[in-house]
PDB file of C-alpha atoms and ligand atoms in Angstrom:
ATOM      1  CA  UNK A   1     -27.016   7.344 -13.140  1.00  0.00           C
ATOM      2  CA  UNK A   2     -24.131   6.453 -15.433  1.00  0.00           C
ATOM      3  CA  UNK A   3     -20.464   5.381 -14.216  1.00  0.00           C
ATOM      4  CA  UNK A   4     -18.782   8.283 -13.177  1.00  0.00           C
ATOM      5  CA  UNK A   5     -14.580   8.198 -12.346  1.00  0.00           C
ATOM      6  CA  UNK A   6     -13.196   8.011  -8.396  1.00  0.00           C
ATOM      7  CA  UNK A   7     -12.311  11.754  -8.251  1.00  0.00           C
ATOM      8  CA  UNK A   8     -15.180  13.702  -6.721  1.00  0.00           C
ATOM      9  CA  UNK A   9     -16.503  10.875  -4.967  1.00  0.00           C
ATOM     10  CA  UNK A  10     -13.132  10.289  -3.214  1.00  0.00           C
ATOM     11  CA  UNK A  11     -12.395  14.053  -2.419  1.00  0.00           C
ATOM     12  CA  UNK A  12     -15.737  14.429  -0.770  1.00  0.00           C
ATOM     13  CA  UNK A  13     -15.654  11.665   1.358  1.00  0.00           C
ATOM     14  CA  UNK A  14     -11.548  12.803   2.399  1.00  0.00           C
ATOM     15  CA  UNK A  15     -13.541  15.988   3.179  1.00  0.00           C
ATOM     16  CA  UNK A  16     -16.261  14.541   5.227  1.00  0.00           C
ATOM     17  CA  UNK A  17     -14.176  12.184   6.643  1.00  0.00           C
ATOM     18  CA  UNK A  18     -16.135   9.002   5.227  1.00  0.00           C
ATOM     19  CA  UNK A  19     -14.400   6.181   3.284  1.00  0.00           C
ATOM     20  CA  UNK A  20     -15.962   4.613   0.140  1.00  0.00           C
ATOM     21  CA  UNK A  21     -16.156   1.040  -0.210  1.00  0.00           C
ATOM     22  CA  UNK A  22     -14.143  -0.534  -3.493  1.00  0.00           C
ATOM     23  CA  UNK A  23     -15.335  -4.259  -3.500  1.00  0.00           C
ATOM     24  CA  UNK A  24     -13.892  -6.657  -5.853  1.00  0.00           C
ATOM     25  CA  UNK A  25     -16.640  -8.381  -7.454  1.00  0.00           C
ATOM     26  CA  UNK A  26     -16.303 -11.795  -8.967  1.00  0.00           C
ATOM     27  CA  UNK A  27     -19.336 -12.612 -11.606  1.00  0.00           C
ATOM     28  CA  UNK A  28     -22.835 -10.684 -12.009  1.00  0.00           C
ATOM     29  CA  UNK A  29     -24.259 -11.798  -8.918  1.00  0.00           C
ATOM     30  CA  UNK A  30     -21.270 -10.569  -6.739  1.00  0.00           C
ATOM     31  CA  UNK A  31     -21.600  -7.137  -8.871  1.00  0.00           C
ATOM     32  CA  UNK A  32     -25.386  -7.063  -8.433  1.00  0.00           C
ATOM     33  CA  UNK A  33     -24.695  -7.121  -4.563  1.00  0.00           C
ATOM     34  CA  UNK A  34     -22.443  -4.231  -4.779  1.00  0.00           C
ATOM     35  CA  UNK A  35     -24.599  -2.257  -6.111  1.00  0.00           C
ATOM     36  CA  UNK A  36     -28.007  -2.958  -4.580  1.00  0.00           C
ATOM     37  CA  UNK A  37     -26.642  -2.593  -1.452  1.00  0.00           C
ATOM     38  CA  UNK A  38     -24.490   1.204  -2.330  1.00  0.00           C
ATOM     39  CA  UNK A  39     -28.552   1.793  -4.204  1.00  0.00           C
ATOM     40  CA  UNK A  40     -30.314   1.111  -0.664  1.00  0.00           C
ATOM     41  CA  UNK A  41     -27.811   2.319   1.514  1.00  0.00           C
ATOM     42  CA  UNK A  42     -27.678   5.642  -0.382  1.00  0.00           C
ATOM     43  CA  UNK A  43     -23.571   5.585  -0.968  1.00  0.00           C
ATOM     44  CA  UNK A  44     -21.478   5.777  -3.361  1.00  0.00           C
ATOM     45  CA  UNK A  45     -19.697   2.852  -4.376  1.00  0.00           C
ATOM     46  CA  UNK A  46     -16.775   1.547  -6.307  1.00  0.00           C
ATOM     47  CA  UNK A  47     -16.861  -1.798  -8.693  1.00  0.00           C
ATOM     48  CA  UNK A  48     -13.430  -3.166  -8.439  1.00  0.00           C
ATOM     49  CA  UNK A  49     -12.471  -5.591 -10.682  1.00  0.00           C
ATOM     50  CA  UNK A  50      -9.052  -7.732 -10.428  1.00  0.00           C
ATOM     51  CA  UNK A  51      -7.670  -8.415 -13.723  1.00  0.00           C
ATOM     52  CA  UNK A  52      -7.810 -12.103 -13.212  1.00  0.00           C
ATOM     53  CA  UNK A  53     -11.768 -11.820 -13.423  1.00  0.00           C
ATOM     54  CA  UNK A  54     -11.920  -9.146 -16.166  1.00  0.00           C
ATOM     55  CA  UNK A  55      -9.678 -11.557 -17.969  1.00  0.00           C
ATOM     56  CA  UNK A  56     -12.152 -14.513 -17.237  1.00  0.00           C
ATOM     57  CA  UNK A  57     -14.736 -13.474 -18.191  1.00  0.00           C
ATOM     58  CA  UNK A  58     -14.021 -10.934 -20.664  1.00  0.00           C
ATOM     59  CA  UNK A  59     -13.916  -6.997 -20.946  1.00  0.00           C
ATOM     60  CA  UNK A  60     -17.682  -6.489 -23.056  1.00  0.00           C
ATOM     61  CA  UNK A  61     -18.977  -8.897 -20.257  1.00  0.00           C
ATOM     62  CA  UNK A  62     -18.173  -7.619 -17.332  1.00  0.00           C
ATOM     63  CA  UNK A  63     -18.558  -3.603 -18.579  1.00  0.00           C
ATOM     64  CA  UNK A  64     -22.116  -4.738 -19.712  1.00  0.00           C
ATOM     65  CA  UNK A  65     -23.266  -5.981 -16.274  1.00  0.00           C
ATOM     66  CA  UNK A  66     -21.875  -3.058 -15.310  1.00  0.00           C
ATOM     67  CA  UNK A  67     -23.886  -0.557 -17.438  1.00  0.00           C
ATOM     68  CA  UNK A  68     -27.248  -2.775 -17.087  1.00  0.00           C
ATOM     69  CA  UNK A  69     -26.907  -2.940 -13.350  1.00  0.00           C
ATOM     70  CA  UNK A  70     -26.140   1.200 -12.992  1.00  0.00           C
ATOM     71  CA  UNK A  71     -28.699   1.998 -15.585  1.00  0.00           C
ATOM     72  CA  UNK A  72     -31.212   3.184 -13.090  1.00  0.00           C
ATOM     73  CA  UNK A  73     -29.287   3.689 -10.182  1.00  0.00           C
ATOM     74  CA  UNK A  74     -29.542   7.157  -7.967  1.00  0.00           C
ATOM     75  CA  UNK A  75     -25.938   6.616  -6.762  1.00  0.00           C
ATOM     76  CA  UNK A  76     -22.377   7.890  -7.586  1.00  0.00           C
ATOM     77  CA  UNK A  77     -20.494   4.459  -8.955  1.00  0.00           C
ATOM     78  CA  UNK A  78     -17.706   3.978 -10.335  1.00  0.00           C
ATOM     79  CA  UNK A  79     -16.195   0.564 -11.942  1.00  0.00           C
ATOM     80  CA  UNK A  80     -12.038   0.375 -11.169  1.00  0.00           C
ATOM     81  CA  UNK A  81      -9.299  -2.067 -11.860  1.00  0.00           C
ATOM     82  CA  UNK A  82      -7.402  -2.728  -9.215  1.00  0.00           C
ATOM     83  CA  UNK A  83      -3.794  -3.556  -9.373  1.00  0.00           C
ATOM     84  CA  UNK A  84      -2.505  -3.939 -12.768  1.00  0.00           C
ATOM     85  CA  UNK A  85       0.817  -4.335 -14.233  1.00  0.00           C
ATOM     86  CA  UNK A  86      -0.219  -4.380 -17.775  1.00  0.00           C
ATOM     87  CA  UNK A  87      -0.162  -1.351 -19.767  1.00  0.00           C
ATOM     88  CA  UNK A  88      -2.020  -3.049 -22.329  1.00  0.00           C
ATOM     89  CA  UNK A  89      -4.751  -4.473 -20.137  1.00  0.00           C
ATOM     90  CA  UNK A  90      -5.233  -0.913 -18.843  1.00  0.00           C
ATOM     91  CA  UNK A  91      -5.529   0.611 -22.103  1.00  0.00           C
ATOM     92  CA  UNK A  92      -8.108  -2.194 -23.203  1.00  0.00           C
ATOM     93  CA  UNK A  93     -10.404  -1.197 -19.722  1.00  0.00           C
ATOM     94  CA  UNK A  94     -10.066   1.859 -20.442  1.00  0.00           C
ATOM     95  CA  UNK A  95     -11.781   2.106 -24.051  1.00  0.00           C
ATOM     96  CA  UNK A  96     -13.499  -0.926 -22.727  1.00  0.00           C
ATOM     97  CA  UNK A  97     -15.807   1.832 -20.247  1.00  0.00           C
ATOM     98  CA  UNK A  98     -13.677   1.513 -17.224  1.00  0.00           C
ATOM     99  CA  UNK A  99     -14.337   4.798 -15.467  1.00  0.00           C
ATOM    100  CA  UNK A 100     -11.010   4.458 -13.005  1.00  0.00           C
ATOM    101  CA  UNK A 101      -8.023   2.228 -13.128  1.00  0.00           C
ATOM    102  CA  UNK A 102      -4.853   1.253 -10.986  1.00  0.00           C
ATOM    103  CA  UNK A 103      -1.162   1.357 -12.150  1.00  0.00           C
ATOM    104  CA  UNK A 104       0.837  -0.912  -9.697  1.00  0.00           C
ATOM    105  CA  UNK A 105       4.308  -0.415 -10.746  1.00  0.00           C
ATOM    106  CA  UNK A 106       5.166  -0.433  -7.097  1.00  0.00           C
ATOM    107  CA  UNK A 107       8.085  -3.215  -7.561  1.00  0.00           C
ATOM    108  CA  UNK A 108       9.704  -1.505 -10.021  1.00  0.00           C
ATOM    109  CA  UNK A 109      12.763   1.415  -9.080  1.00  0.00           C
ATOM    110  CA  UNK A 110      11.128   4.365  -8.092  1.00  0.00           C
ATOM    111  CA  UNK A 111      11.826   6.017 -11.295  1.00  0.00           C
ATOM    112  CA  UNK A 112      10.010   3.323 -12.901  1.00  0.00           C
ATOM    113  CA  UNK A 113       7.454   3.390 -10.878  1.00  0.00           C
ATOM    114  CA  UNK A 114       6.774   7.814 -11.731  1.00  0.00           C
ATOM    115  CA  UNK A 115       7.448   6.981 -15.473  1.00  0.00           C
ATOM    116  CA  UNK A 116       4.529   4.185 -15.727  1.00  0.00           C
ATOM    117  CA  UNK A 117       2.506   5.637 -13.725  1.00  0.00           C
ATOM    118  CA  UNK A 118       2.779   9.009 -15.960  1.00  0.00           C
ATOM    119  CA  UNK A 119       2.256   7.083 -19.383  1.00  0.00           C
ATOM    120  CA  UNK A 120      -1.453   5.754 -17.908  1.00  0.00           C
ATOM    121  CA  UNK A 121      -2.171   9.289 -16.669  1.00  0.00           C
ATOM    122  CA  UNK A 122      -1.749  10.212 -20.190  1.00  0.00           C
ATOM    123  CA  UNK A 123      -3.575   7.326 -21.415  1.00  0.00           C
ATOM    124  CA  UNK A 124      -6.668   7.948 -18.726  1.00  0.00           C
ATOM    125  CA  UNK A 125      -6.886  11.762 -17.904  1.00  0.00           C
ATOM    126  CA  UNK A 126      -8.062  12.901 -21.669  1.00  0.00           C
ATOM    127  CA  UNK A 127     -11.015  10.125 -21.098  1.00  0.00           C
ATOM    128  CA  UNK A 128     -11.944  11.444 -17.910  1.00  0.00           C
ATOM    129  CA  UNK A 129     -11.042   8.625 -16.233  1.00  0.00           C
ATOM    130  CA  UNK A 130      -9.181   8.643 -12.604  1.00  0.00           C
ATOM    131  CA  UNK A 131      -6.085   6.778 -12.101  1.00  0.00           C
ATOM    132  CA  UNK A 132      -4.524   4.902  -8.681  1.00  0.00           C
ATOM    133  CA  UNK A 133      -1.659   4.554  -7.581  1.00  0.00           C
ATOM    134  CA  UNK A 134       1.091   2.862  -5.719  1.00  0.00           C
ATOM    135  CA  UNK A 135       4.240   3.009  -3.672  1.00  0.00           C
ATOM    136  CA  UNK A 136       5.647   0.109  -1.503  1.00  0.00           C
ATOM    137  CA  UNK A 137       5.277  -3.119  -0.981  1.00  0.00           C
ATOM    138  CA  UNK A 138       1.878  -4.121   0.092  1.00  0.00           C
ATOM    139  CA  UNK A 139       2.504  -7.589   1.928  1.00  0.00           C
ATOM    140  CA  UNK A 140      -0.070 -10.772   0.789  1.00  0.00           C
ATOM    141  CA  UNK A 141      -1.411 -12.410  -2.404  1.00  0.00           C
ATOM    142  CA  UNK A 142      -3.352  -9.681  -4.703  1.00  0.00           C
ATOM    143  CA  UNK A 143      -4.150 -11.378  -8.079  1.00  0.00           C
ATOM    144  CA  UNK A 144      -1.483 -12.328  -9.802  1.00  0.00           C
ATOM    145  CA  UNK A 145       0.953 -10.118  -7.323  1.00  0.00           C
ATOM    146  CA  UNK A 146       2.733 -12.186  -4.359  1.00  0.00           C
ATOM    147  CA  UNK A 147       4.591 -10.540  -2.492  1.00  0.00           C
ATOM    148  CA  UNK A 148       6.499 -11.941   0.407  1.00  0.00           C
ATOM    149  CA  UNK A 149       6.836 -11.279   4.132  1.00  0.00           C
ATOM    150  CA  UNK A 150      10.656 -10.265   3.396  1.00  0.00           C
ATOM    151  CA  UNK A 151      10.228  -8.123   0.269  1.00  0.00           C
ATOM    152  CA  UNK A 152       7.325  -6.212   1.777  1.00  0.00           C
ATOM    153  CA  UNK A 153       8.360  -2.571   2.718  1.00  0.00           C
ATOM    154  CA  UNK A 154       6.507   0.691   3.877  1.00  0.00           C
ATOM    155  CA  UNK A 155       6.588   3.280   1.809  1.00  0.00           C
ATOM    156  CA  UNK A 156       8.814   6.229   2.141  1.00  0.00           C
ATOM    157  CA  UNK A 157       7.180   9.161   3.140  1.00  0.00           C
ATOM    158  CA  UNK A 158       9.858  11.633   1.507  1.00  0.00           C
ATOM    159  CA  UNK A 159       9.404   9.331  -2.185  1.00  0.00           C
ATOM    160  CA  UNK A 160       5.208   9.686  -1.488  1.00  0.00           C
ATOM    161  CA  UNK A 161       5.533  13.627  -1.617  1.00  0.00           C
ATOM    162  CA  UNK A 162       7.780  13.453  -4.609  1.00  0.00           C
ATOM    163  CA  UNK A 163       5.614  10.872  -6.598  1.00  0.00           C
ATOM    164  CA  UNK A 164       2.532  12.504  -6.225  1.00  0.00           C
ATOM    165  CA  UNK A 165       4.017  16.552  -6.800  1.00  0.00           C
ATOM    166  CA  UNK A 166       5.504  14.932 -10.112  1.00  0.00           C
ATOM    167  CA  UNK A 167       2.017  12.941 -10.653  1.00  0.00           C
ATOM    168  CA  UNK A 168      -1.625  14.056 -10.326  1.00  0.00           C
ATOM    169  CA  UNK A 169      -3.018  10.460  -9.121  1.00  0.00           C
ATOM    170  CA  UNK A 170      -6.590  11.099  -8.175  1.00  0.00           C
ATOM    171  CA  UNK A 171      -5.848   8.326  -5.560  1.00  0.00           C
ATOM    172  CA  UNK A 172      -2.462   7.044  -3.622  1.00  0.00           C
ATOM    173  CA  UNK A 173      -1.671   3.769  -2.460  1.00  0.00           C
ATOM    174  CA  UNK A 174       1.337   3.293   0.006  1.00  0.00           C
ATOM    175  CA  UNK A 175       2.040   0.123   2.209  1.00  0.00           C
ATOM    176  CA  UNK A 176       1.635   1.242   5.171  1.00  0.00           C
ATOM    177  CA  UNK A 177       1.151  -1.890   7.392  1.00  0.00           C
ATOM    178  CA  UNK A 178      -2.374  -3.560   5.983  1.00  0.00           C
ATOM    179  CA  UNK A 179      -2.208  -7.032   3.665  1.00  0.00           C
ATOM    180  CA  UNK A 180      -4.025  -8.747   0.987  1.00  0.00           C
ATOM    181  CA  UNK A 181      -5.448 -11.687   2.023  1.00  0.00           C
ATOM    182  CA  UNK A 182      -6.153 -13.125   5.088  1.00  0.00           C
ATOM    183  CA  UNK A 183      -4.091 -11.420   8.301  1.00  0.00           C
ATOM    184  CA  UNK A 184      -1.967 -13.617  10.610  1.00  0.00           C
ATOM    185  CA  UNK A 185      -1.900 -12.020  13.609  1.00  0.00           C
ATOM    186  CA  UNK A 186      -2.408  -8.294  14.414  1.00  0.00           C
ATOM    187  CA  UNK A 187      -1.627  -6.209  11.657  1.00  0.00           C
ATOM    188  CA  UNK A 188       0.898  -3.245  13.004  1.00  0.00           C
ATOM    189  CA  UNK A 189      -0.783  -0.233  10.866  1.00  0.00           C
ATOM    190  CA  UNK A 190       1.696   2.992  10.855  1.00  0.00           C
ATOM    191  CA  UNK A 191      -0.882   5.606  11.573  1.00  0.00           C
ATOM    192  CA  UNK A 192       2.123   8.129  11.610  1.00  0.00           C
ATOM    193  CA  UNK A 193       2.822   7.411   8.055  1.00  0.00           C
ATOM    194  CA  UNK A 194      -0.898   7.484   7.006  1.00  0.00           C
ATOM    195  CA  UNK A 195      -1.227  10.588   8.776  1.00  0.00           C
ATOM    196  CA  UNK A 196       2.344  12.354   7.222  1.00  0.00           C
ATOM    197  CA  UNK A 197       1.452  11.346   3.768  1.00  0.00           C
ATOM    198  CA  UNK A 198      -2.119  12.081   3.906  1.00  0.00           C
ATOM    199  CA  UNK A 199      -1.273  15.616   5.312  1.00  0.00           C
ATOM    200  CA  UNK A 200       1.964  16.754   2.885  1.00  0.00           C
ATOM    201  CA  UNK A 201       0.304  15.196  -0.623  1.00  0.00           C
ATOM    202  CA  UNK A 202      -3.072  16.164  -0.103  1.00  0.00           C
ATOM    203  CA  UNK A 203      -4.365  12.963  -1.878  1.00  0.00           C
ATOM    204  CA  UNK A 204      -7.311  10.543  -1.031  1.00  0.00           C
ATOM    205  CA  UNK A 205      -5.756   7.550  -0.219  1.00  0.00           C
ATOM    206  CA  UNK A 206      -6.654   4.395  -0.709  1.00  0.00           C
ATOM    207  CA  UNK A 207      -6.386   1.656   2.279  1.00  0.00           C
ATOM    208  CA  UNK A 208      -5.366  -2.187   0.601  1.00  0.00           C
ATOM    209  CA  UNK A 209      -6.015  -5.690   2.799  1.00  0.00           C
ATOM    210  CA  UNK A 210      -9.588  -4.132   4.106  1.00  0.00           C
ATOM    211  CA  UNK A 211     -10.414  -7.761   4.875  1.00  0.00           C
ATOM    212  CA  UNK A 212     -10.025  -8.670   8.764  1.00  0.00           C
ATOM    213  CA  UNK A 213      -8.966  -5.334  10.202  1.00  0.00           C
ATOM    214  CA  UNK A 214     -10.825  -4.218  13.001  1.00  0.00           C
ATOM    215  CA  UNK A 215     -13.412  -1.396  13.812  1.00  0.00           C
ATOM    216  CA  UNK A 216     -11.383   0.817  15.164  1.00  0.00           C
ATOM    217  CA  UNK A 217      -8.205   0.403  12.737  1.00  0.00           C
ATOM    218  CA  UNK A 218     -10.712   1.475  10.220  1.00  0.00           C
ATOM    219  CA  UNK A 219     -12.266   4.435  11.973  1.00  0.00           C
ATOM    220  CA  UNK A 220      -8.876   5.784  12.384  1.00  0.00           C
ATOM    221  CA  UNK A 221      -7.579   5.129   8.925  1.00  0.00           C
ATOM    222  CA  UNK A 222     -10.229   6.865   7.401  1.00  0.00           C
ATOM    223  CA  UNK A 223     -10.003   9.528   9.807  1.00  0.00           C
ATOM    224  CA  UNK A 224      -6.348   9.945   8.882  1.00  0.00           C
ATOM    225  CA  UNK A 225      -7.338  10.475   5.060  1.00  0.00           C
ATOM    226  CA  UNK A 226      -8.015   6.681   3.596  1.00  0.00           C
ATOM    227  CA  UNK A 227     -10.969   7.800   1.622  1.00  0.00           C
ATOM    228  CA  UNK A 228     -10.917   4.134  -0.306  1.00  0.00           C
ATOM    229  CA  UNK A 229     -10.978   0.933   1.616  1.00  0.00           C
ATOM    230  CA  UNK A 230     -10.515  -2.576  -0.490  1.00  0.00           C
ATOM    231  CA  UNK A 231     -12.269  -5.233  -0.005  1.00  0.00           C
ATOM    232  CA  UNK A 232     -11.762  -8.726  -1.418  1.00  0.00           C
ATOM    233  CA  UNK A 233     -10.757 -11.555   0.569  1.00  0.00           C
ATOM    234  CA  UNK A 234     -13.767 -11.399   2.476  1.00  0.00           C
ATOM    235  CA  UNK A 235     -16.285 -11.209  -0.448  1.00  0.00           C
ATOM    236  CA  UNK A 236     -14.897 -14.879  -1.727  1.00  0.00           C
ATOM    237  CA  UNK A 237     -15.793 -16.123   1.861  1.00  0.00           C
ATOM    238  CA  UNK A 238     -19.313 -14.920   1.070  1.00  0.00           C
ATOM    239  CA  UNK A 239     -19.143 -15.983  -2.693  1.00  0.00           C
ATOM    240  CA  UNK A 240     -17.999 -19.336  -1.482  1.00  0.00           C
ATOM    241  CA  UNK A 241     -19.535 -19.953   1.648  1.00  0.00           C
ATOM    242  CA  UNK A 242     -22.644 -18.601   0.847  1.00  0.00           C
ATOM    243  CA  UNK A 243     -23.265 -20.972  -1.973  1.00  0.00           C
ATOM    244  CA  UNK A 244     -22.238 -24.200  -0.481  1.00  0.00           C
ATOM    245  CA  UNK A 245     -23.634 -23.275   3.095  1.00  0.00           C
ATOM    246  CA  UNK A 246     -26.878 -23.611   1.282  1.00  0.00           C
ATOM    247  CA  UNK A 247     -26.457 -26.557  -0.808  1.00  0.00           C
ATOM    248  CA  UNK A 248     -25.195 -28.300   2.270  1.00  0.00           C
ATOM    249  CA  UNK A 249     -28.407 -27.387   4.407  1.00  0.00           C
ATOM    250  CA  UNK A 250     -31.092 -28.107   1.821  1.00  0.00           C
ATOM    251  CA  UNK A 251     -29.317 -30.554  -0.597  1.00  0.00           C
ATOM    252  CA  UNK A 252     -31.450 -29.690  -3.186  1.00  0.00           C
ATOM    253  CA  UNK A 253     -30.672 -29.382  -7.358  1.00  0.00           C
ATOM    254  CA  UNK A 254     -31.955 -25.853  -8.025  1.00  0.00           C
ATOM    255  CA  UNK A 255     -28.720 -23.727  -8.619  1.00  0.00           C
ATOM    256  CA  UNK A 256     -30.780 -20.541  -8.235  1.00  0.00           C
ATOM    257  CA  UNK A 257     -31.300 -21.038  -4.739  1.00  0.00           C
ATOM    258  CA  UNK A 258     -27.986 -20.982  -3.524  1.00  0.00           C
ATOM    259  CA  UNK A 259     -26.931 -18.635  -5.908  1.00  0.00           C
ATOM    260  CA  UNK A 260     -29.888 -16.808  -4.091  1.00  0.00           C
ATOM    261  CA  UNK A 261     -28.178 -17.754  -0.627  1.00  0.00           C
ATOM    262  CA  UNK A 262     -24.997 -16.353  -2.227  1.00  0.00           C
ATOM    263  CA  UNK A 263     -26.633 -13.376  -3.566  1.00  0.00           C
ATOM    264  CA  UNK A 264     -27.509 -12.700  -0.009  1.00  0.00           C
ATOM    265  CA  UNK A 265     -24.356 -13.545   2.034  1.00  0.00           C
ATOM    266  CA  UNK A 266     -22.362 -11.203  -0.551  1.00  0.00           C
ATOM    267  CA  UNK A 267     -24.925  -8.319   0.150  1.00  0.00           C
ATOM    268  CA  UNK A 268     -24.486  -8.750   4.093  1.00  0.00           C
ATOM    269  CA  UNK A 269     -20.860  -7.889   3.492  1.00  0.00           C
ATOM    270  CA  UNK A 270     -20.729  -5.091   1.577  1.00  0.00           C
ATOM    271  CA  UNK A 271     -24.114  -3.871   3.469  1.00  0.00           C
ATOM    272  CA  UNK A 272     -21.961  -4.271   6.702  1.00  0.00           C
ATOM    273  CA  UNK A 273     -18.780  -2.758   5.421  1.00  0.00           C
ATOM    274  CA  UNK A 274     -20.656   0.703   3.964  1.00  0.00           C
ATOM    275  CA  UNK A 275     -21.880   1.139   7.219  1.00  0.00           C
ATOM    276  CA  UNK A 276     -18.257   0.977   9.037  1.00  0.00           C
ATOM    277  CA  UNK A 277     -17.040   3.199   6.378  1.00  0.00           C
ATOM    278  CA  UNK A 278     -19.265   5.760   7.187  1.00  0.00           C
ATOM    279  CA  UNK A 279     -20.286   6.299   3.271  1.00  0.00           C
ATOM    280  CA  UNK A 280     -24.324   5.266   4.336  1.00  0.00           C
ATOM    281  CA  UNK A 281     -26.356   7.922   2.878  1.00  0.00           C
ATOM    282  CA  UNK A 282     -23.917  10.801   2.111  1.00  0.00           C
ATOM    283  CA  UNK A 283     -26.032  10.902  -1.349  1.00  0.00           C
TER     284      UNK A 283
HETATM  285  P1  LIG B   1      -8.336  -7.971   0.990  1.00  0.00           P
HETATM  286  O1  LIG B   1      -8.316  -9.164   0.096  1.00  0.00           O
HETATM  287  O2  LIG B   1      -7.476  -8.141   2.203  1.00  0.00           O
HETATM  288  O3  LIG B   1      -9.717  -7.550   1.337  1.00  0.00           O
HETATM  289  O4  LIG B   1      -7.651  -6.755   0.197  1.00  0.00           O
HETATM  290  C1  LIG B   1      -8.287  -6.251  -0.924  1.00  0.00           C
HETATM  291  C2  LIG B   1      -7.423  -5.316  -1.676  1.00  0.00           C
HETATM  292  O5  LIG B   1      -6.685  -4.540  -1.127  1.00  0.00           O
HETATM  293  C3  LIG B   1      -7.555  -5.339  -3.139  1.00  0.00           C
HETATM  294  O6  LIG B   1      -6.647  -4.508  -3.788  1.00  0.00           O
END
């Protein structure tokens, strides 16, 4: 099946009251594990890619992986950049074969914020391709976005119904409560928010800082309309520790056994995480 945009996939599981899984892969191997695991589990799926590794290892690269590795897939997948500033870097993905991207003008002025938003819309709606949003401050490290304890900031439910009347994101992003990265201490999530927004804009949201939240916070975020739920921080754990957890056992010179090992450990996460979601074989 070829690489189809966020849109349907995300309405349909708001619907059904499932969350697909956006997992932001770091090299083939990472992507492979995406999607073997969305192929066997019968979900849809969502490549994310942060710009930092699209940048790496270069636009033709990754989008080729991506279009040898769908090639004979039976599942809905889409490949989406997550948080970008750059107008220019979005523009590139998108003639590049991105099928989705994110605009995250969400430090600028609100006005800001609804005018760059509107100029990718234009850039990505005549190409068929779905577009993300933000509004807020989502707390945490996120690529090449830091933002601090103190700046962080929910978003404003009143400015959420505005943004997305004036914009037709396929997919809305406001803080409310999660972080990138990893959590210290409990996260407080404002359900009320997720539930106001979700309710008076009518958009799939998306739920950032998947990594560390528990069961439950999940079950009820999706419940309350997160139809998309990041993950990142967790998949370099499993990039990472699955590699050198290997080497370390066994010692040995053959790279392609731990990348084996790392193969696995990255399609234990995103095997575990589909399941949570609820997405398992709504195809
Ligand atoms: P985590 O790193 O907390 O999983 O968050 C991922 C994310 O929201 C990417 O945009």
């Amino acid at each position: 099946m070829s690489l189809q945009n966020m849109k349907e996939m995300l309405n349909r599981a708001k619907e059904d009251g499932y969350a697909v899984g956006a997992f932001n892969i770091l090299d083939y191997n990472s992507m492979k594990a995406v999607v073997d695991a969305a192929e066997e589990l019968r979900s849809p799926v969502i490549i994310q890619t942060s710009v930092k590794t699209v940048v790496f290892w270069g636009y033709d690269a990754v989008m080729s992986w991506a279009r040898q590795l769908t090639e004979n897939t039976s599942v809905p997948i889409a490949i989406h950049l997550d948080h970008c500033k750059d107008l220019e870097v979005i523009r590139i993905c998108i003639e590049s074969g991105w099928t989705s991207v994110m605009i995250d003008a969400s430090s600028k002025p609100f006005e800001e914020n609804v005018e760059l938003t509107g100029r990718v819309l234009e850039m990505a709606k005549p190409n068929n391709i779905s577009v993300e949003a933000e509004l807020g401050a989502i707390v945490g490290v996120e690529d090449d976005i830091h933002v601090k304890e103190q700046d962080s900031h929910l978003a404003d439910p009143e400015q959420a119904v505005e943004f997305c009347k004036k914009l037709p994101v396929d997919c809305f992003a406001p803080a409310i409560g999660t972080a990138h990265g990893v959590y210290k201490g409990e996260p407080k999530i404002a359900y009320d928010l997720i539930e106001e927004i979700a309710k008076r804009t009518g958009v799939p949201l998306a739920l950032h800082g998947g990594t560390g939240l528990a069961d439950e916070v999940f079950h009820k975020c999706i419940a309350l309309g997160c139809a998309k739920v990041n993950i990142s921080t967790q998949l370099k754990y499993a990039h990472i520790n699955g590699f050198v957890d290997y080497f370390v056992a066994n010692n040995i010179y053959n790279p392609l056994k731990p990348l084996q090992a790392q193969y696995d450990s990255l399609k234990t996460a995103v095997v575990q995480n589909i399941k949570l979601f609820g997405s398992q074989g709504k195809v």
